[in-house]
C-alpha cells in the first residue's frame, strides 16, 4: 500500500444539494473516538509537522481546500484536499504538514483515539530515526 490512500465518502446529491455520509467500519476503516476541525486558518500558515506513533486519522476538507504533505521517511508526496467527499488516510508514523489553506477552508479530521500528547512525534529527525529502526 502506498502513502496516498484516498477514501471516497458516499455522497447523496439531489436538487436540494448534497449530503456526505461518514461511517466507522464502512467508508472509514477504523472506529472514530474523536473528531476535530481546523478553520479560520490565516494566510501563509502551515500546520501539523508531526507524526503519530499509533493514532490513525482521516482528513477531509468539507469546505474550501488545503494541501497536505505525507512523508513516511522514504517517500514524500503533496496532495490537495479539495473535495468534501474525498478523505485522505493519515496512517501511523506518517509525517504530515498542511498548508495553502483557502480562506473558507474547514479541515475535518477523524481519529481513532482521544488526544494524547505522548503519541506525537514532533521532531523530524527523531521521526526518521524511528522509521529507519
Ligand atoms: P496542534 O497539534 O498544534 O495542531 P496541528 O498539528 O494541526 O498544527 O494543536 C493545537 C492545540 O490544540 C494544541 O494545544 C493541542 C490542542 N489539541 C487538543 O487539545 N485536542 C486535539 O484533539 C487536538 C488535535 C489538538
Short mmCIF file of N, CA, C and O and ligand atoms in Angstrom, two decimals:
data_model
loop_
_atom_site.label_atom_id
_atom_site.label_comp_id
_atom_site.label_asym_id
_atom_site.label_seq_id
_atom_site.Cartn_x
_atom_site.Cartn_y
_atom_site.Cartn_z
N UNK A 1 0.85 -1.20 0.00
CA UNK A 1 0.00 0.00 0.00
C UNK A 1 0.89 1.24 0.00
O UNK A 1 1.81 1.33 0.78
N UNK A 2 0.57 2.19 -0.88
CA UNK A 2 1.37 3.41 -0.96
C UNK A 2 1.03 4.37 0.16
O UNK A 2 0.21 4.09 1.03
N UNK A 3 1.66 5.52 0.11
CA UNK A 3 1.49 6.50 1.17
C UNK A 3 0.19 7.31 1.00
O UNK A 3 -0.37 7.81 1.96
N UNK A 4 -0.29 7.39 -0.26
CA UNK A 4 -1.51 8.17 -0.53
C UNK A 4 -2.70 7.23 -0.66
O UNK A 4 -2.79 6.46 -1.61
N UNK A 5 -3.56 7.27 0.33
CA UNK A 5 -4.74 6.40 0.33
C UNK A 5 -6.00 7.25 0.50
O UNK A 5 -6.26 7.78 1.58
N UNK A 6 -6.74 7.34 -0.58
CA UNK A 6 -7.97 8.14 -0.56
C UNK A 6 -9.13 7.30 -0.06
O UNK A 6 -9.17 6.09 -0.30
N UNK A 7 -10.07 7.96 0.57
CA UNK A 7 -11.32 7.32 0.97
C UNK A 7 -12.45 8.09 0.28
O UNK A 7 -12.62 9.29 0.52
N UNK A 8 -13.17 7.39 -0.57
CA UNK A 8 -14.33 8.01 -1.24
C UNK A 8 -15.52 7.91 -0.31
O UNK A 8 -16.01 6.82 -0.02
N UNK A 9 -15.98 9.04 0.18
CA UNK A 9 -17.13 9.06 1.09
C UNK A 9 -18.40 9.10 0.25
O UNK A 9 -18.47 9.90 -0.71
N UNK A 10 -19.38 8.28 0.60
CA UNK A 10 -20.61 8.28 -0.20
C UNK A 10 -21.29 9.65 -0.18
O UNK A 10 -21.41 10.26 0.89
N UNK A 11 -21.69 10.12 -1.34
CA UNK A 11 -22.36 11.42 -1.44
C UNK A 11 -23.76 11.22 -1.99
O UNK A 11 -23.96 10.45 -2.93
N UNK A 12 -24.72 11.82 -1.33
CA UNK A 12 -26.12 11.77 -1.76
C UNK A 12 -26.49 13.16 -2.23
O UNK A 12 -26.66 14.06 -1.40
N UNK A 13 -26.57 13.33 -3.54
CA UNK A 13 -26.87 14.65 -4.10
C UNK A 13 -28.23 14.61 -4.77
O UNK A 13 -28.58 13.63 -5.43
N UNK A 14 -29.00 15.64 -4.56
CA UNK A 14 -30.25 15.78 -5.31
C UNK A 14 -30.46 17.27 -5.58
O UNK A 14 -29.54 18.07 -5.37
N UNK A 15 -31.65 17.63 -6.02
CA UNK A 15 -31.88 19.02 -6.41
C UNK A 15 -31.74 19.99 -5.23
O UNK A 15 -31.55 21.18 -5.43
N UNK A 16 -31.78 19.45 -3.99
CA UNK A 16 -31.67 20.32 -2.82
C UNK A 16 -30.22 20.64 -2.47
O UNK A 16 -29.94 21.58 -1.74
N UNK A 17 -29.30 19.78 -2.95
CA UNK A 17 -27.89 19.93 -2.57
C UNK A 17 -27.29 18.56 -2.30
O UNK A 17 -27.75 17.57 -2.85
N UNK A 18 -26.32 18.51 -1.40
CA UNK A 18 -25.57 17.27 -1.20
C UNK A 18 -25.42 16.92 0.26
O UNK A 18 -25.36 17.81 1.13
N UNK A 19 -25.32 15.62 0.52
CA UNK A 19 -25.13 15.09 1.87
C UNK A 19 -24.05 14.01 1.77
O UNK A 19 -24.11 13.15 0.89
N UNK A 20 -23.07 14.11 2.64
CA UNK A 20 -21.98 13.12 2.65
C UNK A 20 -22.07 12.31 3.95
O UNK A 20 -22.30 12.88 5.01
N UNK A 21 -21.90 11.00 3.82
CA UNK A 21 -22.02 10.09 4.97
C UNK A 21 -20.63 9.58 5.36
O UNK A 21 -19.86 9.16 4.51
N UNK A 22 -20.35 9.61 6.67
CA UNK A 22 -19.09 9.04 7.18
C UNK A 22 -19.46 8.02 8.25
O UNK A 22 -20.08 8.40 9.25
N UNK A 23 -19.14 6.76 8.03
CA UNK A 23 -19.50 5.72 8.99
C UNK A 23 -18.28 4.86 9.34
O UNK A 23 -17.60 4.34 8.45
N UNK A 24 -18.06 4.71 10.64
CA UNK A 24 -16.99 3.83 11.11
C UNK A 24 -17.24 2.42 10.61
O UNK A 24 -18.38 1.93 10.67
N UNK A 25 -16.18 1.78 10.16
CA UNK A 25 -16.30 0.39 9.73
C UNK A 25 -16.90 0.22 8.34
O UNK A 25 -16.96 -0.88 7.82
N UNK A 26 -17.36 1.31 7.75
CA UNK A 26 -17.87 1.25 6.36
C UNK A 26 -16.89 2.04 5.50
O UNK A 26 -15.87 1.51 5.09
N UNK A 27 -17.18 3.34 5.26
CA UNK A 27 -16.21 4.10 4.47
C UNK A 27 -14.91 4.34 5.27
O UNK A 27 -13.82 4.33 4.70
N UNK A 28 -15.04 4.53 6.58
CA UNK A 28 -13.83 4.76 7.40
C UNK A 28 -13.32 3.43 7.95
O UNK A 28 -14.08 2.70 8.59
N UNK A 29 -12.05 3.12 7.76
CA UNK A 29 -11.53 1.80 8.15
C UNK A 29 -11.15 1.69 9.63
O UNK A 29 -10.30 0.89 9.98
N UNK A 30 -11.72 2.53 10.49
CA UNK A 30 -11.45 2.42 11.92
C UNK A 30 -12.63 3.01 12.68
O UNK A 30 -13.47 3.71 12.11
N UNK A 31 -12.67 2.70 14.00
CA UNK A 31 -13.70 3.27 14.86
C UNK A 31 -13.28 4.69 15.24
O UNK A 31 -12.13 4.92 15.62
N UNK A 32 -14.21 5.61 15.15
CA UNK A 32 -13.90 7.01 15.45
C UNK A 32 -14.13 7.29 16.93
O UNK A 32 -15.20 7.02 17.46
N UNK A 33 -13.08 7.81 17.59
CA UNK A 33 -13.24 8.20 19.01
C UNK A 33 -13.13 9.71 19.18
O UNK A 33 -13.39 10.23 20.25
N UNK A 34 -12.70 10.39 18.12
CA UNK A 34 -12.50 11.85 18.23
C UNK A 34 -12.66 12.48 16.86
O UNK A 34 -12.23 11.89 15.85
N UNK A 35 -13.28 13.64 16.85
CA UNK A 35 -13.40 14.45 15.63
C UNK A 35 -12.95 15.85 15.98
O UNK A 35 -13.30 16.36 17.04
N UNK A 36 -12.13 16.45 15.13
CA UNK A 36 -11.80 17.86 15.33
C UNK A 36 -11.73 18.53 13.97
O UNK A 36 -11.66 17.86 12.94
N UNK A 37 -11.81 19.85 13.98
CA UNK A 37 -11.72 20.56 12.71
C UNK A 37 -10.93 21.84 12.86
O UNK A 37 -10.88 22.44 13.92
N UNK A 38 -10.32 22.20 11.77
CA UNK A 38 -9.43 23.36 11.70
C UNK A 38 -10.06 24.34 10.73
O UNK A 38 -10.39 23.96 9.59
N UNK A 39 -10.25 25.57 11.15
CA UNK A 39 -10.86 26.57 10.28
C UNK A 39 -10.29 27.94 10.64
O UNK A 39 -9.58 28.09 11.64
N UNK A 40 -10.60 28.92 9.80
CA UNK A 40 -10.11 30.28 10.05
C UNK A 40 -8.61 30.37 9.99
O UNK A 40 -7.99 31.22 10.64
N UNK A 41 -8.00 29.49 9.22
CA UNK A 41 -6.53 29.46 9.15
C UNK A 41 -6.03 30.69 8.39
O UNK A 41 -6.52 31.00 7.30
N UNK A 42 -5.07 31.37 8.99
CA UNK A 42 -4.55 32.60 8.40
C UNK A 42 -3.71 32.29 7.16
O UNK A 42 -3.11 31.21 7.05
N UNK A 43 -3.69 33.24 6.26
CA UNK A 43 -2.92 33.10 5.02
C UNK A 43 -1.43 32.84 5.33
O UNK A 43 -0.87 33.46 6.23
N UNK A 44 -0.86 31.92 4.60
CA UNK A 44 0.58 31.64 4.75
C UNK A 44 0.91 30.67 5.87
O UNK A 44 2.08 30.31 6.06
N UNK A 45 -0.10 30.22 6.61
CA UNK A 45 0.14 29.34 7.76
C UNK A 45 0.34 27.89 7.31
O UNK A 45 -0.33 27.42 6.38
N UNK A 46 1.26 27.19 7.97
CA UNK A 46 1.41 25.74 7.81
C UNK A 46 1.19 25.11 9.18
O UNK A 46 1.60 25.69 10.20
N UNK A 47 0.54 23.96 9.21
CA UNK A 47 0.25 23.27 10.48
C UNK A 47 0.69 21.82 10.39
O UNK A 47 1.04 21.35 9.32
N UNK A 48 0.55 21.13 11.50
CA UNK A 48 0.90 19.72 11.53
C UNK A 48 2.33 19.57 12.01
O UNK A 48 2.62 19.81 13.17
N UNK A 49 3.22 19.18 11.13
CA UNK A 49 4.64 18.97 11.46
C UNK A 49 4.80 17.94 12.58
O UNK A 49 5.45 18.21 13.59
N UNK A 50 4.13 16.81 12.40
CA UNK A 50 4.29 15.71 13.35
C UNK A 50 3.84 14.41 12.71
O UNK A 50 3.22 14.41 11.64
N UNK A 51 4.13 13.32 13.41
CA UNK A 51 3.58 12.00 13.07
C UNK A 51 3.01 11.44 14.36
O UNK A 51 3.31 11.93 15.46
N UNK A 52 2.18 10.42 14.22
CA UNK A 52 1.63 9.74 15.40
C UNK A 52 2.17 8.33 15.46
O UNK A 52 2.24 7.64 14.45
N UNK A 53 2.49 7.90 16.68
CA UNK A 53 3.04 6.55 16.84
C UNK A 53 1.99 5.50 16.57
O UNK A 53 2.25 4.52 15.87
N UNK A 54 0.78 5.68 17.10
CA UNK A 54 -0.27 4.65 16.90
C UNK A 54 -1.59 5.20 16.38
O UNK A 54 -2.39 4.43 15.84
N UNK A 55 -1.81 6.49 16.50
CA UNK A 55 -3.10 7.05 16.08
C UNK A 55 -3.30 6.93 14.58
O UNK A 55 -2.38 7.16 13.80
N UNK A 56 -4.53 6.58 14.19
CA UNK A 56 -4.90 6.60 12.77
C UNK A 56 -5.93 7.69 12.56
O UNK A 56 -6.84 7.86 13.37
N UNK A 57 -5.81 8.40 11.44
CA UNK A 57 -6.70 9.52 11.17
C UNK A 57 -7.12 9.53 9.69
O UNK A 57 -6.48 8.91 8.85
N UNK A 58 -8.18 10.27 9.42
CA UNK A 58 -8.57 10.56 8.05
C UNK A 58 -9.01 12.02 8.02
O UNK A 58 -9.64 12.50 8.97
N UNK A 59 -8.66 12.73 6.96
CA UNK A 59 -8.92 14.17 6.88
C UNK A 59 -9.64 14.50 5.58
O UNK A 59 -9.33 13.94 4.52
N UNK A 60 -10.59 15.43 5.69
CA UNK A 60 -11.33 15.85 4.50
C UNK A 60 -11.62 17.35 4.62
O UNK A 60 -11.96 17.83 5.70
N UNK A 61 -11.47 18.08 3.53
CA UNK A 61 -11.87 19.49 3.52
C UNK A 61 -13.36 19.54 3.20
O UNK A 61 -13.75 19.26 2.06
N UNK A 62 -14.18 19.83 4.18
CA UNK A 62 -15.62 19.91 3.94
C UNK A 62 -16.00 21.25 3.31
O UNK A 62 -17.09 21.40 2.78
N UNK A 63 -15.10 22.21 3.38
CA UNK A 63 -15.27 23.49 2.69
C UNK A 63 -13.90 23.98 2.28
O UNK A 63 -12.93 23.79 3.02
N UNK A 64 -13.81 24.59 1.11
CA UNK A 64 -12.53 25.13 0.66
C UNK A 64 -11.52 24.03 0.37
O UNK A 64 -11.87 22.87 0.13
N UNK A 65 -10.27 24.42 0.45
CA UNK A 65 -9.23 23.42 0.17
C UNK A 65 -7.95 23.75 0.91
O UNK A 65 -7.73 24.87 1.37
N UNK A 66 -7.12 22.73 1.04
CA UNK A 66 -5.77 22.92 1.54
C UNK A 66 -4.90 21.82 0.94
O UNK A 66 -5.39 20.92 0.25
N UNK A 67 -3.62 21.92 1.22
CA UNK A 67 -2.67 20.93 0.70
C UNK A 67 -2.09 20.17 1.87
O UNK A 67 -1.90 20.74 2.95
N UNK A 68 -1.84 18.89 1.68
CA UNK A 68 -1.21 18.10 2.74
C UNK A 68 0.01 17.40 2.19
O UNK A 68 -0.01 16.90 1.04
N UNK A 69 1.06 17.41 2.99
CA UNK A 69 2.27 16.65 2.65
C UNK A 69 2.30 15.42 3.54
O UNK A 69 2.14 15.54 4.76
N UNK A 70 2.48 14.26 2.92
CA UNK A 70 2.60 13.00 3.65
C UNK A 70 4.00 12.46 3.40
O UNK A 70 4.46 12.43 2.26
N UNK A 71 4.64 12.00 4.46
CA UNK A 71 6.03 11.57 4.35
C UNK A 71 6.22 10.37 5.27
O UNK A 71 5.98 10.47 6.48
N UNK A 72 6.60 9.23 4.71
CA UNK A 72 6.82 8.04 5.55
C UNK A 72 8.30 7.79 5.81
O UNK A 72 8.68 6.72 6.29
N UNK A 73 9.12 8.77 5.47
CA UNK A 73 10.56 8.63 5.69
C UNK A 73 11.28 8.14 4.44
O UNK A 73 12.49 8.31 4.32
N UNK A 74 10.52 7.53 3.52
CA UNK A 74 11.11 7.08 2.26
C UNK A 74 10.58 7.93 1.11
O UNK A 74 11.29 8.26 0.18
N UNK A 75 9.31 8.25 1.21
CA UNK A 75 8.62 8.93 0.12
C UNK A 75 7.88 10.13 0.72
O UNK A 75 7.35 10.04 1.82
N UNK A 76 7.84 11.22 -0.04
CA UNK A 76 7.12 12.41 0.42
C UNK A 76 6.26 12.93 -0.72
O UNK A 76 6.75 13.11 -1.84
N UNK A 77 4.97 13.10 -0.46
CA UNK A 77 4.02 13.47 -1.52
C UNK A 77 3.15 14.62 -1.05
O UNK A 77 2.69 14.62 0.10
N UNK A 78 2.92 15.58 -1.93
CA UNK A 78 1.95 16.65 -1.68
C UNK A 78 0.66 16.33 -2.42
O UNK A 78 0.72 16.01 -3.62
N UNK A 79 -0.47 16.42 -1.75
CA UNK A 79 -1.75 16.28 -2.46
C UNK A 79 -2.70 17.37 -1.98
O UNK A 79 -2.55 17.89 -0.87
N UNK A 80 -3.66 17.69 -2.81
CA UNK A 80 -4.68 18.68 -2.46
C UNK A 80 -5.89 17.98 -1.87
O UNK A 80 -6.35 16.97 -2.41
N UNK A 81 -6.39 18.53 -0.78
CA UNK A 81 -7.69 18.12 -0.24
C UNK A 81 -8.67 19.19 -0.72
O UNK A 81 -8.65 20.32 -0.21
N UNK A 82 -9.45 18.85 -1.70
CA UNK A 82 -10.28 19.89 -2.34
C UNK A 82 -11.68 19.39 -2.69
O UNK A 82 -12.36 19.98 -3.51
N UNK A 83 -12.07 18.28 -2.05
CA UNK A 83 -13.41 17.76 -2.33
C UNK A 83 -14.06 17.30 -1.02
O UNK A 83 -13.42 16.57 -0.24
N UNK A 84 -15.32 17.69 -0.76
CA UNK A 84 -15.96 17.32 0.52
C UNK A 84 -16.32 15.85 0.64
O UNK A 84 -16.77 15.41 1.70
N UNK A 85 -16.12 15.08 -0.43
CA UNK A 85 -16.38 13.63 -0.30
C UNK A 85 -15.14 12.80 -0.60
O UNK A 85 -15.24 11.60 -0.88
N UNK A 86 -13.97 13.42 -0.48
CA UNK A 86 -12.71 12.70 -0.68
C UNK A 86 -11.81 12.93 0.53
O UNK A 86 -11.26 14.01 0.70
N UNK A 87 -11.73 11.89 1.38
CA UNK A 87 -10.87 12.00 2.56
C UNK A 87 -9.55 11.30 2.28
O UNK A 87 -9.48 10.41 1.42
N UNK A 88 -8.54 11.70 3.04
CA UNK A 88 -7.26 11.01 2.90
C UNK A 88 -6.90 10.36 4.24
O UNK A 88 -7.15 10.93 5.29
N UNK A 89 -6.38 9.14 4.16
CA UNK A 89 -5.95 8.46 5.38
C UNK A 89 -4.58 8.99 5.80
O UNK A 89 -3.70 9.17 4.96
N UNK A 90 -4.45 9.21 7.09
CA UNK A 90 -3.14 9.56 7.63
C UNK A 90 -2.77 8.43 8.58
O UNK A 90 -3.31 8.33 9.69
N UNK A 91 -1.93 7.55 8.10
CA UNK A 91 -1.60 6.35 8.87
C UNK A 91 -0.60 6.64 9.97
O UNK A 91 0.00 7.71 10.03
N UNK A 92 -0.41 5.63 10.81
CA UNK A 92 0.60 5.71 11.87
C UNK A 92 1.97 5.98 11.25
O UNK A 92 2.28 5.45 10.19
N UNK A 93 2.76 6.75 11.93
CA UNK A 93 4.12 7.07 11.52
C UNK A 93 4.20 7.62 10.09
O UNK A 93 5.06 7.24 9.30
N UNK A 94 3.27 8.51 9.80
CA UNK A 94 3.35 9.31 8.57
C UNK A 94 3.45 10.77 9.00
O UNK A 94 2.52 11.31 9.63
N UNK A 95 4.59 11.36 8.70
CA UNK A 95 4.80 12.79 9.00
C UNK A 95 3.88 13.59 8.09
O UNK A 95 3.81 13.33 6.89
N UNK A 96 3.14 14.55 8.67
CA UNK A 96 2.23 15.33 7.82
C UNK A 96 2.28 16.81 8.14
O UNK A 96 2.49 17.22 9.29
N UNK A 97 2.13 17.58 7.07
CA UNK A 97 2.14 19.04 7.15
C UNK A 97 1.02 19.54 6.24
O UNK A 97 0.83 18.98 5.16
N UNK A 98 0.29 20.55 6.68
CA UNK A 98 -0.77 21.12 5.88
C UNK A 98 -0.48 22.59 5.61
O UNK A 98 -0.02 23.30 6.52
N UNK A 99 -0.75 23.04 4.38
CA UNK A 99 -0.55 24.45 4.05
C UNK A 99 -1.50 24.86 2.92
O UNK A 99 -2.37 24.08 2.55
N UNK A 100 -1.32 26.06 2.42
CA UNK A 100 -2.14 26.58 1.30
C UNK A 100 -3.64 26.53 1.63
O UNK A 100 -4.46 26.20 0.77
N UNK A 101 -3.98 26.82 2.89
CA UNK A 101 -5.40 26.82 3.29
C UNK A 101 -6.13 27.96 2.57
O UNK A 101 -5.69 29.11 2.63
N UNK A 102 -7.25 27.65 1.94
CA UNK A 102 -8.07 28.71 1.37
C UNK A 102 -8.83 29.39 2.52
O UNK A 102 -9.03 28.78 3.58
N UNK A 103 -9.28 30.64 2.34
CA UNK A 103 -9.89 31.36 3.47
C UNK A 103 -11.10 30.63 4.05
O UNK A 103 -11.34 30.67 5.25
N UNK A 104 -11.87 29.93 3.22
CA UNK A 104 -13.09 29.26 3.69
C UNK A 104 -12.83 27.81 4.08
O UNK A 104 -13.77 27.06 4.34
N UNK A 105 -11.56 27.43 4.17
CA UNK A 105 -11.24 26.01 4.42
C UNK A 105 -11.70 25.55 5.81
O UNK A 105 -11.37 26.18 6.83
N UNK A 106 -12.42 24.44 5.83
CA UNK A 106 -12.73 23.73 7.09
C UNK A 106 -12.19 22.32 6.91
O UNK A 106 -12.70 21.54 6.09
N UNK A 107 -11.13 22.02 7.64
CA UNK A 107 -10.49 20.71 7.52
C UNK A 107 -10.98 19.84 8.69
O UNK A 107 -10.69 20.12 9.85
N UNK A 108 -11.74 18.81 8.35
CA UNK A 108 -12.36 17.93 9.34
C UNK A 108 -11.50 16.67 9.46
O UNK A 108 -11.11 16.08 8.44
N UNK A 109 -11.22 16.29 10.69
CA UNK A 109 -10.34 15.14 10.91
C UNK A 109 -11.02 14.12 11.83
O UNK A 109 -11.59 14.50 12.87
N UNK A 110 -10.98 12.86 11.43
CA UNK A 110 -11.50 11.75 12.23
C UNK A 110 -10.30 10.99 12.79
O UNK A 110 -9.36 10.68 12.03
N UNK A 111 -10.37 10.67 14.07
CA UNK A 111 -9.24 9.97 14.71
C UNK A 111 -9.76 8.77 15.49
O UNK A 111 -10.89 8.79 15.99
N UNK A 112 -8.93 7.74 15.58
CA UNK A 112 -9.41 6.52 16.25
C UNK A 112 -9.12 6.50 17.75
O UNK A 112 -9.34 5.47 18.39
N UNK A 113 -8.61 7.63 18.28
CA UNK A 113 -8.43 7.67 19.74
C UNK A 113 -8.48 9.11 20.23
O UNK A 113 -8.44 10.06 19.42
N UNK A 114 -8.54 9.23 21.53
CA UNK A 114 -8.55 10.56 22.14
C UNK A 114 -7.20 11.24 21.96
O UNK A 114 -6.21 10.60 21.59
N UNK A 115 -7.17 12.54 22.25
CA UNK A 115 -5.93 13.31 22.16
C UNK A 115 -4.94 12.82 23.22
O UNK A 115 -5.27 12.73 24.40
N UNK A 116 -3.73 12.53 22.79
CA UNK A 116 -2.70 12.03 23.70
C UNK A 116 -1.35 12.57 23.25
O UNK A 116 -0.80 12.10 22.24
N UNK A 117 -0.84 13.55 23.97
CA UNK A 117 0.40 14.22 23.54
C UNK A 117 1.57 13.25 23.42
O UNK A 117 2.43 13.42 22.56
N UNK A 118 1.58 12.17 24.25
CA UNK A 118 2.72 11.24 24.20
C UNK A 118 2.73 10.42 22.91
O UNK A 118 3.72 9.76 22.61
N UNK A 119 1.62 10.46 22.14
CA UNK A 119 1.57 9.73 20.87
C UNK A 119 2.20 10.53 19.72
O UNK A 119 2.39 10.02 18.63
N UNK A 120 2.53 11.81 19.99
CA UNK A 120 3.08 12.67 18.94
C UNK A 120 4.59 12.49 18.79
O UNK A 120 5.29 12.40 19.79
N UNK A 121 5.06 12.49 17.56
CA UNK A 121 6.50 12.65 17.28
C UNK A 121 6.61 14.00 16.58
O UNK A 121 6.13 14.16 15.45
N UNK A 122 7.16 14.99 17.25
CA UNK A 122 7.16 16.36 16.71
C UNK A 122 8.52 16.79 16.17
O UNK A 122 8.67 17.89 15.67
N UNK A 123 9.49 15.90 16.28
CA UNK A 123 10.83 16.23 15.80
C UNK A 123 11.12 15.37 14.57
O UNK A 123 11.07 14.14 14.65
N UNK A 124 11.41 16.02 13.43
CA UNK A 124 11.55 15.26 12.18
C UNK A 124 12.74 14.31 12.21
O UNK A 124 12.65 13.19 11.69
N UNK A 125 13.83 14.73 12.84
CA UNK A 125 15.00 13.83 12.93
C UNK A 125 14.67 12.58 13.74
O UNK A 125 15.05 11.47 13.39
N UNK A 126 13.94 12.79 14.83
CA UNK A 126 13.51 11.68 15.68
C UNK A 126 12.57 10.75 14.88
O UNK A 126 12.68 9.52 14.96
N UNK A 127 11.67 11.37 14.11
CA UNK A 127 10.76 10.59 13.25
C UNK A 127 11.56 9.69 12.31
O UNK A 127 11.28 8.49 12.19
N UNK A 128 12.57 10.26 11.66
CA UNK A 128 13.39 9.47 10.73
C UNK A 128 14.09 8.32 11.45
O UNK A 128 14.16 7.21 10.94
N UNK A 129 14.59 8.62 12.65
CA UNK A 129 15.25 7.56 13.44
C UNK A 129 14.29 6.41 13.71
O UNK A 129 14.64 5.24 13.57
N UNK A 130 13.05 6.74 14.08
CA UNK A 130 12.07 5.70 14.44
C UNK A 130 11.70 4.87 13.19
O UNK A 130 11.69 3.64 13.26
N UNK A 131 11.43 5.54 12.06
CA UNK A 131 11.00 4.76 10.88
C UNK A 131 12.16 3.96 10.28
O UNK A 131 11.91 2.96 9.60
N UNK A 132 13.38 4.40 10.54
CA UNK A 132 14.53 3.65 10.00
C UNK A 132 14.94 2.47 10.88
O UNK A 132 15.73 1.64 10.47
N UNK A 133 14.37 2.42 12.10
CA UNK A 133 14.69 1.32 13.02
C UNK A 133 14.30 -0.04 12.46
O UNK A 133 13.25 -0.16 11.85
P1 LIG B 1 -1.68 21.27 17.17
O1 LIG B 1 -1.15 19.93 17.50
O2 LIG B 1 -0.73 22.43 17.23
O3 LIG B 1 -2.41 21.27 15.77
P2 LIG B 1 -1.78 20.99 14.30
O4 LIG B 1 -0.96 19.76 14.43
O5 LIG B 1 -2.94 20.83 13.42
O6 LIG B 1 -0.98 22.16 13.88
O7 LIG B 1 -2.91 21.55 18.16
C1 LIG B 1 -3.30 22.86 18.56
C2 LIG B 1 -3.71 22.83 20.04
O8 LIG B 1 -4.88 22.06 20.23
C3 LIG B 1 -2.64 22.23 20.91
O9 LIG B 1 -2.62 23.00 22.12
C4 LIG B 1 -3.15 20.85 21.23
C5 LIG B 1 -4.64 21.04 21.17
N1 LIG B 1 -5.42 19.85 20.76
C6 LIG B 1 -6.29 19.26 21.66
O10 LIG B 1 -6.43 19.68 22.81
N2 LIG B 1 -7.02 18.19 21.25
C7 LIG B 1 -6.93 17.70 19.98
O11 LIG B 1 -7.62 16.72 19.65
C8 LIG B 1 -6.01 18.31 19.06
C9 LIG B 1 -5.85 17.79 17.64
C10 LIG B 1 -5.29 19.39 19.49
#
